[in-house]
mmCIF file of C-alpha atoms and ligand atoms in Angstrom:
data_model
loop_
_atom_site.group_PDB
_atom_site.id
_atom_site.type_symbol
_atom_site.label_atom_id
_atom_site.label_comp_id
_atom_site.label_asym_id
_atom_site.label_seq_id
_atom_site.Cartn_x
_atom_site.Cartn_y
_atom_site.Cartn_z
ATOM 1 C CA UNK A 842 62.080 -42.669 -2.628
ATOM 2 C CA UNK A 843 63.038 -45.217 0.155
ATOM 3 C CA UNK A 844 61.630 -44.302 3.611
ATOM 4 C CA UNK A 845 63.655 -43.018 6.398
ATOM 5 C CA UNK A 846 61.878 -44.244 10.021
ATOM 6 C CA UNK A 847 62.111 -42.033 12.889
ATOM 7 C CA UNK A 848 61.252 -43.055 16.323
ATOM 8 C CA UNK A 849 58.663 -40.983 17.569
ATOM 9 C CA UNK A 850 59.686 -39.920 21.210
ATOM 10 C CA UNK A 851 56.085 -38.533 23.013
ATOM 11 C CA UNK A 852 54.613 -38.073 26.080
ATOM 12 C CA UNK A 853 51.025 -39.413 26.101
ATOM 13 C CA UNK A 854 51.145 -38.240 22.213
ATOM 14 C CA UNK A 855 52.634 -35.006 22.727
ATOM 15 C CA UNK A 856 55.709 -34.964 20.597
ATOM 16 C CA UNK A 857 58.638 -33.774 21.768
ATOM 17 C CA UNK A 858 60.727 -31.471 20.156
ATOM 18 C CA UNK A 859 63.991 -34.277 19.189
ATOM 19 C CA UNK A 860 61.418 -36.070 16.717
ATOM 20 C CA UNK A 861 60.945 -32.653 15.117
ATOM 21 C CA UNK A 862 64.752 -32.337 14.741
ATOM 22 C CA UNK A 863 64.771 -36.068 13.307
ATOM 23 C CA UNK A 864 61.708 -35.385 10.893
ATOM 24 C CA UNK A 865 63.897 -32.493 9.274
ATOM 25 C CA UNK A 866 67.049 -34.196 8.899
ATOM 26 C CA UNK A 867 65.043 -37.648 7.791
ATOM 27 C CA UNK A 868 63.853 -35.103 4.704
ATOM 28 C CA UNK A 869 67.505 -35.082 3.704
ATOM 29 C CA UNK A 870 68.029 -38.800 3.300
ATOM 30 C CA UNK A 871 64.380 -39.692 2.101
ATOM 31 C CA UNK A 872 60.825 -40.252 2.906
ATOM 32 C CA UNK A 873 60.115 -39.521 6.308
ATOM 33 C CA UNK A 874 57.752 -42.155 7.820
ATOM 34 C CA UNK A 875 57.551 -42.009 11.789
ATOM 35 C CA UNK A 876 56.594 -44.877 14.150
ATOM 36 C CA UNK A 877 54.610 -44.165 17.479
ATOM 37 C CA UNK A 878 54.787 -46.407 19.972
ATOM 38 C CA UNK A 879 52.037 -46.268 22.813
ATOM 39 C CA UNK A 880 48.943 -44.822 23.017
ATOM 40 C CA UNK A 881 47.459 -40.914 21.974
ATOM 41 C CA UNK A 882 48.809 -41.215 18.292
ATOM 42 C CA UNK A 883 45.456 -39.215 17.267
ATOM 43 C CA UNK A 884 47.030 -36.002 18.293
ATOM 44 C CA UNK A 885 50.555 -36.561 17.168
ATOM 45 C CA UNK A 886 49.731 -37.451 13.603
ATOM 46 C CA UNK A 887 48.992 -33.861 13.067
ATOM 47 C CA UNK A 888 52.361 -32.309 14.126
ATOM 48 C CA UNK A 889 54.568 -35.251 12.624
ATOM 49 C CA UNK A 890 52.647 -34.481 9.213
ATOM 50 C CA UNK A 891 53.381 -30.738 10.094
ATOM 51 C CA UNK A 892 57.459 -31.247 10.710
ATOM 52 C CA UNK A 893 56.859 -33.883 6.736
ATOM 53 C CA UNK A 894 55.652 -37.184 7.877
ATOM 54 C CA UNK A 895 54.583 -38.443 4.705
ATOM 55 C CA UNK A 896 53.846 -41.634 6.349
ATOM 56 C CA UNK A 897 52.869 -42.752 10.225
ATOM 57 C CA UNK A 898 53.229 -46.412 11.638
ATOM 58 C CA UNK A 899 50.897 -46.642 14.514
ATOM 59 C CA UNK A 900 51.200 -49.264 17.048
ATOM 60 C CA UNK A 901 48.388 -48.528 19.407
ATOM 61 C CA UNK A 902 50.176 -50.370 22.966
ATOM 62 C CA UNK A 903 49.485 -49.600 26.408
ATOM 63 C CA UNK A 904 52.355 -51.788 26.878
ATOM 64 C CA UNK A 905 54.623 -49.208 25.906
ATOM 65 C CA UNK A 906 54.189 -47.647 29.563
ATOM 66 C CA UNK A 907 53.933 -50.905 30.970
ATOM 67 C CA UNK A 908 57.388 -51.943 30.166
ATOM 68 C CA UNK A 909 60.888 -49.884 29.271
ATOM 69 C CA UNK A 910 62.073 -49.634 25.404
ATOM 70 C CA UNK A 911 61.788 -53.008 24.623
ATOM 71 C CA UNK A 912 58.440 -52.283 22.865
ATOM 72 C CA UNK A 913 60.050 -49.517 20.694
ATOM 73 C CA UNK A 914 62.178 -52.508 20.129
ATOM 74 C CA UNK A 915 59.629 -54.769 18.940
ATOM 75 C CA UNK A 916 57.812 -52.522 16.902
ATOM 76 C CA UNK A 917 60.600 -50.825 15.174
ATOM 77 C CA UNK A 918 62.522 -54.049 14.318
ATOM 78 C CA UNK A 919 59.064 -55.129 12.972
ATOM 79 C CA UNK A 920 58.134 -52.916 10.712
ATOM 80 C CA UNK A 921 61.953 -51.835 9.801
ATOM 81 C CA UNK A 922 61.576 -55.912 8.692
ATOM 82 C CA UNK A 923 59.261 -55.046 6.244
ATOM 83 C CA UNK A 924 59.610 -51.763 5.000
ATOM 84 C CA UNK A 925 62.846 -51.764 4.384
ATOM 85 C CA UNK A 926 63.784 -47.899 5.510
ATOM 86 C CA UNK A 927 66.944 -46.469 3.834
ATOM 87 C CA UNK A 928 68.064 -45.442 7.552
ATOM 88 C CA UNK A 929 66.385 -45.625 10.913
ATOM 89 C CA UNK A 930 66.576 -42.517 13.066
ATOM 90 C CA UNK A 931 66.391 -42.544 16.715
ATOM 91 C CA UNK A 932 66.479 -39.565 19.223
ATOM 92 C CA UNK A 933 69.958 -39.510 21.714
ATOM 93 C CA UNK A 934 68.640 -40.007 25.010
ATOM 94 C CA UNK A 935 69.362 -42.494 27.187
ATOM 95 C CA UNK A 936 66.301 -44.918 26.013
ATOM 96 C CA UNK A 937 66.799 -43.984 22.372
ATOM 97 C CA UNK A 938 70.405 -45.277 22.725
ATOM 98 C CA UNK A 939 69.207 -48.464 24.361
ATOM 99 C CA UNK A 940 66.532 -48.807 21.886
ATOM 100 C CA UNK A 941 68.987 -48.477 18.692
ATOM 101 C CA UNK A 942 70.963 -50.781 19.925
ATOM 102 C CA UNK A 943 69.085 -53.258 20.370
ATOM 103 C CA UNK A 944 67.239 -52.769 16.748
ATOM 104 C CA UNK A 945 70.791 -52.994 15.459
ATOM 105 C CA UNK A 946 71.347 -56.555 17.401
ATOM 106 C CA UNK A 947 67.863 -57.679 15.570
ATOM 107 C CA UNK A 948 68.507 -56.151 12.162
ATOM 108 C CA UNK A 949 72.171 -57.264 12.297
ATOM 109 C CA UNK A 950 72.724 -53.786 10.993
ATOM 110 C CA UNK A 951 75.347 -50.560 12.125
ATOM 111 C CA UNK A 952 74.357 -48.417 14.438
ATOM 112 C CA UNK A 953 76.340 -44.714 14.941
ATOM 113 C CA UNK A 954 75.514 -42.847 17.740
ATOM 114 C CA UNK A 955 75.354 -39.685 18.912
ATOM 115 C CA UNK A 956 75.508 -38.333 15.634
ATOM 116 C CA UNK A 957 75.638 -34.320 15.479
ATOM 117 C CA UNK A 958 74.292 -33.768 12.301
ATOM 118 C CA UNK A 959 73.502 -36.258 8.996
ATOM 119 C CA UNK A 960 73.650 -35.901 5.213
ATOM 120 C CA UNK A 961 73.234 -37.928 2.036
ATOM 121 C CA UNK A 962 75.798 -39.788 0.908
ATOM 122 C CA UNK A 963 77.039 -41.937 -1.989
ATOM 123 C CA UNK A 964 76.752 -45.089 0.077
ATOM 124 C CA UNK A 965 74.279 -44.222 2.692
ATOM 125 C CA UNK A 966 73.565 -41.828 5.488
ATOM 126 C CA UNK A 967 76.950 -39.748 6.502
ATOM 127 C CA UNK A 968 77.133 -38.285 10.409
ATOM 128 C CA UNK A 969 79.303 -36.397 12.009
ATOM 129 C CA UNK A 970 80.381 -37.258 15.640
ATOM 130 C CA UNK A 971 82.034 -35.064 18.114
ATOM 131 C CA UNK A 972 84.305 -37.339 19.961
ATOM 132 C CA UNK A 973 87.257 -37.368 22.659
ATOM 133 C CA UNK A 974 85.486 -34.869 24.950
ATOM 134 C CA UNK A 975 84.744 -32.770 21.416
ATOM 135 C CA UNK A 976 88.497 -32.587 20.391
ATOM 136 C CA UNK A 977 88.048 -34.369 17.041
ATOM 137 C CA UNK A 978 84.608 -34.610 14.635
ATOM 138 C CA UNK A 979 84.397 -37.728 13.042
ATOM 139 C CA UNK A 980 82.192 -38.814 9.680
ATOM 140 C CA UNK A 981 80.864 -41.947 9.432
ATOM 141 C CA UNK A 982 78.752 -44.173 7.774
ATOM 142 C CA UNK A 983 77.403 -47.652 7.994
ATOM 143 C CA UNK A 984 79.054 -50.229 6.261
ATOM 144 C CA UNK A 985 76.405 -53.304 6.848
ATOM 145 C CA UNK A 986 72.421 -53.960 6.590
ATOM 146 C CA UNK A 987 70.160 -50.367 7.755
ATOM 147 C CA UNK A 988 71.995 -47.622 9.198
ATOM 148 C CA UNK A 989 70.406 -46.776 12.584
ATOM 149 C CA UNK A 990 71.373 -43.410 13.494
ATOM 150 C CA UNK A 991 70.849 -41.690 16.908
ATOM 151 C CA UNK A 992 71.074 -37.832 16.721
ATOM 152 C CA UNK A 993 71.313 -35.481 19.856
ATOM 153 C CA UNK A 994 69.034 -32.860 20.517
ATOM 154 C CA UNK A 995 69.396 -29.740 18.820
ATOM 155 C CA UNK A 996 71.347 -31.242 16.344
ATOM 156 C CA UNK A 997 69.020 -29.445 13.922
ATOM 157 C CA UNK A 998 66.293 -26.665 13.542
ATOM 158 C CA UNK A 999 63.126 -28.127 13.196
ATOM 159 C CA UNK A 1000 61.330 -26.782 9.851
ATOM 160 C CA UNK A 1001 58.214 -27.377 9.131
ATOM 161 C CA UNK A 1002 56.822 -29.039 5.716
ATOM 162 C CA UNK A 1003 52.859 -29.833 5.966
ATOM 163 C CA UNK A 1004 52.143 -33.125 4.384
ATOM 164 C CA UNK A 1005 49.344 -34.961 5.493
ATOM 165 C CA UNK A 1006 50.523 -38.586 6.632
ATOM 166 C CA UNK A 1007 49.198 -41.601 5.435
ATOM 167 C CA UNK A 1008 48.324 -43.967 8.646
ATOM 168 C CA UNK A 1009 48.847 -47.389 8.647
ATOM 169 C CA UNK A 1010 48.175 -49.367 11.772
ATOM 170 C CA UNK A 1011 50.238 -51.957 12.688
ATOM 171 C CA UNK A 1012 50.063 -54.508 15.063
ATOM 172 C CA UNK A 1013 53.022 -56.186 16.983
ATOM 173 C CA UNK A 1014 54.029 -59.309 18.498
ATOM 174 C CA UNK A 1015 55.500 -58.266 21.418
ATOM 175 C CA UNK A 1016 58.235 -59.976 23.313
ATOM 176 C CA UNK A 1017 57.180 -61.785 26.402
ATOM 177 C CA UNK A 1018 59.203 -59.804 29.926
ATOM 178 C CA UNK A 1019 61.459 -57.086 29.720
ATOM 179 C CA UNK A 1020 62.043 -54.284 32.351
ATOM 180 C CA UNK A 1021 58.259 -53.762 33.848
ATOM 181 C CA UNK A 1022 57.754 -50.579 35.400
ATOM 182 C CA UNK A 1023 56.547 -50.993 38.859
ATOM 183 C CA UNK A 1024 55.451 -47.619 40.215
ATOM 184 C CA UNK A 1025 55.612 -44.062 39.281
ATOM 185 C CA UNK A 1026 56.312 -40.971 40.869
ATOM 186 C CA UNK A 1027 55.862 -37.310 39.265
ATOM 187 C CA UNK A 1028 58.852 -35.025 39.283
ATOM 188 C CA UNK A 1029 58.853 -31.961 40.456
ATOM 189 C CA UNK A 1030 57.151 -29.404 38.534
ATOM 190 C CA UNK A 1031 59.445 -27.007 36.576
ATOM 191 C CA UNK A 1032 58.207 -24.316 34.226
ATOM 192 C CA UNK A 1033 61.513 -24.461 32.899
ATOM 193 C CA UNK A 1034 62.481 -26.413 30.150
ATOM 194 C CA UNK A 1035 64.335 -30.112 29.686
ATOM 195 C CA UNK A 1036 67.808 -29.720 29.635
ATOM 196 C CA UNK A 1037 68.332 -31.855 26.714
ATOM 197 C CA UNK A 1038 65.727 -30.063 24.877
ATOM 198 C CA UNK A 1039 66.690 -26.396 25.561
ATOM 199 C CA UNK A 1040 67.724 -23.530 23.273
ATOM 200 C CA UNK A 1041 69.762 -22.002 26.087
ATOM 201 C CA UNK A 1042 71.015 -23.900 29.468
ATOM 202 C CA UNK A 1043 72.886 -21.580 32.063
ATOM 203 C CA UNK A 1044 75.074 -23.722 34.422
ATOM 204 C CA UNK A 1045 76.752 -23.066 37.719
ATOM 205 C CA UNK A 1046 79.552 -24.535 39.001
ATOM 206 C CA UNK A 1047 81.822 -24.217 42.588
ATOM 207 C CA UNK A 1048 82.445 -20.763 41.860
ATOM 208 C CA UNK A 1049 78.371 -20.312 43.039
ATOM 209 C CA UNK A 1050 79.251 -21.368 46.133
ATOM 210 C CA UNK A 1051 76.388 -22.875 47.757
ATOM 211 C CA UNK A 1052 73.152 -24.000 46.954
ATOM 212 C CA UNK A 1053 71.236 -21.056 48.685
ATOM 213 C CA UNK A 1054 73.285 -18.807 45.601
ATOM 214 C CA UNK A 1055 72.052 -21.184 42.910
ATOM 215 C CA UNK A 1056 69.212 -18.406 42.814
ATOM 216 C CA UNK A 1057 71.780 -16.068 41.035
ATOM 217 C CA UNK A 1058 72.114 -18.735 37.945
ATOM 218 C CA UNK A 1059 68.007 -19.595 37.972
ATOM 219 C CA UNK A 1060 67.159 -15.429 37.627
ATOM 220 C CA UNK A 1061 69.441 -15.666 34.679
ATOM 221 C CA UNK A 1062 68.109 -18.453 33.416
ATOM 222 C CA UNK A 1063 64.242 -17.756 33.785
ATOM 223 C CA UNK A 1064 65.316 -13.853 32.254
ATOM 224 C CA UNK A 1065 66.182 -16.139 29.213
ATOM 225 C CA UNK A 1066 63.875 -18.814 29.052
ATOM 226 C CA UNK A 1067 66.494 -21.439 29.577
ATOM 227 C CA UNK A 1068 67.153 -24.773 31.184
ATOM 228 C CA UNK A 1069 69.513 -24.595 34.636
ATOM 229 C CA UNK A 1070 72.954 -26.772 34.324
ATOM 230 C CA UNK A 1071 75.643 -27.702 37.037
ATOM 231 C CA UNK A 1072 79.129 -28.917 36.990
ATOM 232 C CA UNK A 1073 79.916 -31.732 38.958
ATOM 233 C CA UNK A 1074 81.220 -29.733 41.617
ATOM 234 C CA UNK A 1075 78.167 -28.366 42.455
ATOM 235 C CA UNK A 1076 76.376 -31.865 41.925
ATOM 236 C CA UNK A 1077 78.449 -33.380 44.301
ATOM 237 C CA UNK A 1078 78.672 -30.636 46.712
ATOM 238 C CA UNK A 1079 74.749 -31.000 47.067
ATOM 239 C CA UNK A 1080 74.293 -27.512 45.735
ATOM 240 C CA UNK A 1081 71.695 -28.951 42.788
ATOM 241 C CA UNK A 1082 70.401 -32.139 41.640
ATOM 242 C CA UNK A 1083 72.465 -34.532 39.938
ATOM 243 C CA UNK A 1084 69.625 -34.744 36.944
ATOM 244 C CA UNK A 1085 71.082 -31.096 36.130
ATOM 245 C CA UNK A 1086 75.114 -32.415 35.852
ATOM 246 C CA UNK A 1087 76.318 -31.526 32.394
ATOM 247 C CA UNK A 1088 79.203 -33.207 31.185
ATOM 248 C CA UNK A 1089 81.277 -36.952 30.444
ATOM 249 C CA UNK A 1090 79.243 -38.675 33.480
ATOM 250 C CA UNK A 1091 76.023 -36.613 33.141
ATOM 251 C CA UNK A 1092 74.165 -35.059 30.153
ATOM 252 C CA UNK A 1093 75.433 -33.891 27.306
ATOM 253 C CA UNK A 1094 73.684 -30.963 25.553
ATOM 254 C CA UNK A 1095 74.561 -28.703 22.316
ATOM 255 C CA UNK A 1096 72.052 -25.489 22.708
ATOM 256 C CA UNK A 1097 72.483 -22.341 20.780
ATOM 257 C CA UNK A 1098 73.550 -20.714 23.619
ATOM 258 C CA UNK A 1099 75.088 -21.960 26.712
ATOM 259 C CA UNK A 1100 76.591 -19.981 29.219
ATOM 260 C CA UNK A 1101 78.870 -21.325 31.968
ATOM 261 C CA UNK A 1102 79.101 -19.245 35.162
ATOM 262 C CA UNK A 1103 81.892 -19.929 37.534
ATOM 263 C CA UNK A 1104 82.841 -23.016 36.390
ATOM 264 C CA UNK A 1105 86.455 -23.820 35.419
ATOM 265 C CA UNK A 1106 86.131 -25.819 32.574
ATOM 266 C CA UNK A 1107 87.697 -28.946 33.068
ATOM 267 C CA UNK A 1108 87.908 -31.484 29.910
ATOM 268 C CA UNK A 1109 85.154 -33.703 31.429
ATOM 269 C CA UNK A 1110 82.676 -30.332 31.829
ATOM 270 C CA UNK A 1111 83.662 -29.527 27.939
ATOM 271 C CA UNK A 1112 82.770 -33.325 27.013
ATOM 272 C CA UNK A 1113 79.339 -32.270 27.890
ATOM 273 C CA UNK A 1114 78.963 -28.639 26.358
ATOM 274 C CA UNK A 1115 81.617 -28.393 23.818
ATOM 275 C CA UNK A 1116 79.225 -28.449 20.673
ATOM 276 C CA UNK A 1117 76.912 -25.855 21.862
ATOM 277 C CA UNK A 1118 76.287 -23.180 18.950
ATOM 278 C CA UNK A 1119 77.744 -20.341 21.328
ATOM 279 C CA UNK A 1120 79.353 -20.346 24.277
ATOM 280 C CA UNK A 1121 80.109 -17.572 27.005
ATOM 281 C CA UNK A 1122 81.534 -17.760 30.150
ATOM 282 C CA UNK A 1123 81.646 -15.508 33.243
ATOM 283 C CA UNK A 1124 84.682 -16.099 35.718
ATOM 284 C CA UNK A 1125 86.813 -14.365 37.973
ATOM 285 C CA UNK A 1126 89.879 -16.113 37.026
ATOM 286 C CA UNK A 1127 91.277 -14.653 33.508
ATOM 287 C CA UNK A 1128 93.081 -18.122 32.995
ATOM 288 C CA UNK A 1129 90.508 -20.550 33.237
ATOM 289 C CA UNK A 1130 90.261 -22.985 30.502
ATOM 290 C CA UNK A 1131 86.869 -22.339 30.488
ATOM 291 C CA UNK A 1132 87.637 -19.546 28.596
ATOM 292 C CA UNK A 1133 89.575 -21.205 25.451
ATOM 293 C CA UNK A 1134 86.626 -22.586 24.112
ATOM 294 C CA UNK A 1135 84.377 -19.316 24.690
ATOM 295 C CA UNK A 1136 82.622 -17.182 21.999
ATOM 296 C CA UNK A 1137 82.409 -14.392 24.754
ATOM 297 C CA UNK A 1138 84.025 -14.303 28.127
ATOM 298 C CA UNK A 1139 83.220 -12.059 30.781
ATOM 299 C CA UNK A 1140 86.055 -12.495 33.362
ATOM 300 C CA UNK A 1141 84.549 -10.994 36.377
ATOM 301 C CA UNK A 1142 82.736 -11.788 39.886
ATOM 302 C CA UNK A 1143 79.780 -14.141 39.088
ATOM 303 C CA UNK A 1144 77.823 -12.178 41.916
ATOM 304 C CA UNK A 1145 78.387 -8.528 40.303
ATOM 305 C CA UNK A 1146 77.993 -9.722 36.602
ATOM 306 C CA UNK A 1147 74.866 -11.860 37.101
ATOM 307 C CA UNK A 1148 72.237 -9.136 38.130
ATOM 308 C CA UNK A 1149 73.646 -7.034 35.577
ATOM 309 C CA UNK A 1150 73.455 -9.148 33.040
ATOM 310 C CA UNK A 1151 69.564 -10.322 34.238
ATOM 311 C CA UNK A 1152 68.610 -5.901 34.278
ATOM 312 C CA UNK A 1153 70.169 -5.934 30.234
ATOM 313 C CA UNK A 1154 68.532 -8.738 29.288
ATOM 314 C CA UNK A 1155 64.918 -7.973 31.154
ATOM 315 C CA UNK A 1156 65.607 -3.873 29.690
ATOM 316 C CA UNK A 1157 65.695 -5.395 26.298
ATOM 317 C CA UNK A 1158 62.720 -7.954 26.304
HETATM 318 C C1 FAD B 1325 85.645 -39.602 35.585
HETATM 319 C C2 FAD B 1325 85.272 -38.167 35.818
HETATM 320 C C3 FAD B 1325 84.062 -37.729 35.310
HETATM 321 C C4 FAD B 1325 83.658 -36.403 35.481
HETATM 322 N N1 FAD B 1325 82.484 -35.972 34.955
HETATM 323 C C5 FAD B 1325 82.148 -34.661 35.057
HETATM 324 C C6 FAD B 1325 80.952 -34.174 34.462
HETATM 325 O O1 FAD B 1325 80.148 -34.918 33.879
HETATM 326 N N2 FAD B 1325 80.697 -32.853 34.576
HETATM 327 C C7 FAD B 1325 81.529 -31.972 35.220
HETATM 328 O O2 FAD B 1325 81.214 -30.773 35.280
HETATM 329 N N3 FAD B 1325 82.652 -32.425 35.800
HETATM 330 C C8 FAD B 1325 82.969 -33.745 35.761
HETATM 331 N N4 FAD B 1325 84.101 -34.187 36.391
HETATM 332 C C9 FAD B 1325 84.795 -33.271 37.294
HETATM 333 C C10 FAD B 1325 85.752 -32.304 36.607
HETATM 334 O O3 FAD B 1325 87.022 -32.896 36.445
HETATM 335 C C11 FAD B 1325 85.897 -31.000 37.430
HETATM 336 O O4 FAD B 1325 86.353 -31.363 38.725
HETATM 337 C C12 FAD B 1325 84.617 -30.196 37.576
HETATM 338 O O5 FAD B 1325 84.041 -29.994 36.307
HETATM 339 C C13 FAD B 1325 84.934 -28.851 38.202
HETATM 340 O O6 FAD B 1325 83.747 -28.140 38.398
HETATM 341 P P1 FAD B 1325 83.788 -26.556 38.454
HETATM 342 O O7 FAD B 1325 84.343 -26.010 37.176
HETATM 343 O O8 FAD B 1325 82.451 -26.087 38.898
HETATM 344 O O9 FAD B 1325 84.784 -26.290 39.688
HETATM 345 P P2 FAD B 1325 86.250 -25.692 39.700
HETATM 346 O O10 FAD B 1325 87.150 -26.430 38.774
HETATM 347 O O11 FAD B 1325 86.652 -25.605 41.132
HETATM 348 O O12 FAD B 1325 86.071 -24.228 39.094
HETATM 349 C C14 FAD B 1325 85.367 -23.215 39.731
HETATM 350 C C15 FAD B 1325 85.569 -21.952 38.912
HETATM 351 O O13 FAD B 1325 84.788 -20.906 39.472
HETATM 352 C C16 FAD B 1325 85.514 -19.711 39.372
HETATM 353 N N5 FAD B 1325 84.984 -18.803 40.408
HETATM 354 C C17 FAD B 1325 85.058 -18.943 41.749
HETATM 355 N N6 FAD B 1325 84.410 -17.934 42.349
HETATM 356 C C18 FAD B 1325 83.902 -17.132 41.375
HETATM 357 C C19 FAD B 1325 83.140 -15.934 41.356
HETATM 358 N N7 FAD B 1325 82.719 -15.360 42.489
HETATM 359 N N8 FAD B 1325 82.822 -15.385 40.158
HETATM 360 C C20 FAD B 1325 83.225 -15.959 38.990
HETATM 361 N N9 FAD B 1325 83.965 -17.106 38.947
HETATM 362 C C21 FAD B 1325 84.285 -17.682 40.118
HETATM 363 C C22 FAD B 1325 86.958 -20.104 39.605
HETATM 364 O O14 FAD B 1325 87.848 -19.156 39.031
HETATM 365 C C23 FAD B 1325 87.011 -21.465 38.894
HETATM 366 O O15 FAD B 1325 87.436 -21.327 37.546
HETATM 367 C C24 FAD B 1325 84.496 -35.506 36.221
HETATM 368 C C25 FAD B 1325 85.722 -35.970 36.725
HETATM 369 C C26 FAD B 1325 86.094 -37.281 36.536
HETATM 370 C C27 FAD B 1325 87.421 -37.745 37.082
#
């Protein structure tokens, strides 16, 4: 069976969830094989033969934090060169997208991105793609050399498979410059998890009013174990940071659950939360658009529903 690659997207080895999602779809297609890129594979060999690595391409290189995806780059066009995958999947993020693209450059292969979920097909890999702000899903395939194939977060539910991995090391001629990184600063500490990542993301939008009531929206949130979102309203207005912005111009997610509390729902908010698995919505105004797209809508003040709704769900943990 021909292998599938999937980018391996870790933190100092610790996998993140994304490459769990890719493993399980990559068992659709073919052979999983993953490729690590950096430095701590020891530990992550383990978990990708958990989620049915059969096969792990380690390229031990501390200049993977030295310099921004263009080692991925190298590595992956290297040993896609030789092994000759059936499909290369990549994680959606912002680097995953840079780094597929530029594999597809080198490979002289199609790339589809953003892909929502993947089966087999007749002639390759088939995705489909939510596109136009979610109003139309699209399949796809590639037509030329190895499809490369970036998949959003939650696209899937990780399963696992144990298999224990064969390891092959593999070492990489690296391309001279790039974008070096030049200092770095920790973020914030937040028990909560990444917004991309999450199961369940509770936004806020105008209808919060204020950053000092962004506390209604977080008590929700932490009740549920979910990631905090923000329209752009409440971006801009200063209310919460613009890493939090879901939608068109900031990130797109596609939890199980999302809920979206006072905001409106304008088509560039939906671009960004349309494919979630369910969606409610709590707003005072009984016509909001928000509400067309909702699997259960509260319509209602924000500040009467929200401690409610925290007492319910804190009553039923
Ligand atoms: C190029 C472009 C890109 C954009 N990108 C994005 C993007 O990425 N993300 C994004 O979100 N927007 C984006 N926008 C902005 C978008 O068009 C909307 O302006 C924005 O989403 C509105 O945010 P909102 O729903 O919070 O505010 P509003 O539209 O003002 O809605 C506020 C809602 O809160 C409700 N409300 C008020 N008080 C209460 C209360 N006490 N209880 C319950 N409900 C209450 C109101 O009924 C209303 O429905 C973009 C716009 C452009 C032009």
């Amino acid at each position: 069976m021909a292998e599938i690659l999937v980018l391996v997207d870790h933190a100092d080895g610790a996998v993140r969830k994304p490459t769990l999602e890719l493993l399980t779809l990559a068992r659709r297609l073919g052979e999983p094989a993953a490729v690590f890129v950096g430095t701590g594979s020891e530990g992550a060999v383990e978990t990708l033969g958990r989620f049915g690595a059969q096969k792990v391409y380690v390229v031990d290189a501390p200049e993977a934090a030295e310099y921004l995806v263009t080692p991925s780059v190298d590595a992956l066009a290297q040993i896609a060169g030789t092994a000759n995958p059936a499909a290369i999947l990549v994680a959606s993020s912002f680097d995953g997208k840079e780094i597929a693209a530029r594999v597809a450059v080198r490979l002289e292969s199609g790339l589809i991105t953003d892909a929502v979920d993947v089966e087999a097909g007749a002639e390759g890999p088939v995705t489909e793609q939510s596109v136009f702000a979610a109003t139309y899903q699209v399949k796809a395939h590639v037509t030329k050399g190895t499809p490369i194939i970036t998949v959003k977060p939650n696209a899937a539910t990780p399963e696992e498979a144990p298999a224990t991995p064969a390891v092959e090391t593999v070492s990489v001629d690296f391309t001279a410059g790039g974008t070096k990184v030049v200092s770095r600063a920790p973020r914030e500490k937040s028990d909560r998890p990444e917004l991309t990542e999450a199961d369940i993301v509770v936004s806020g939008g105008r209808g919060v009013n204020g950053a000092e009531n962004f506390h209604v929206i977080e008590s929700v949130a932490d009740a549920l174990g979910a990631a905090v979102g923000a329209s752009r309203a409440a971006v801009d207005a200063g209310w919460y940071p613009h890493s939090h912005q879901v939608g068109q111009t900031g990130t797109q997610v596609s939890p199980q659950l999302y809920v979206a509390v006072g905001i409106s729902g304008a088509i560039q908010h939906r671009a960004g939360m349309q494919t979630s698995k369910t969606i409610v919505a709590i707003n005072k105004d009984e016509d909001a658009p928000i509400f067309d797209l909702v699997d259960y809508g509260v319509v209602g003040d924000l500040f009467k529903v929200m401690p409610q709704l925290e007492a319910e769900i804190n009553k039923r943990k």
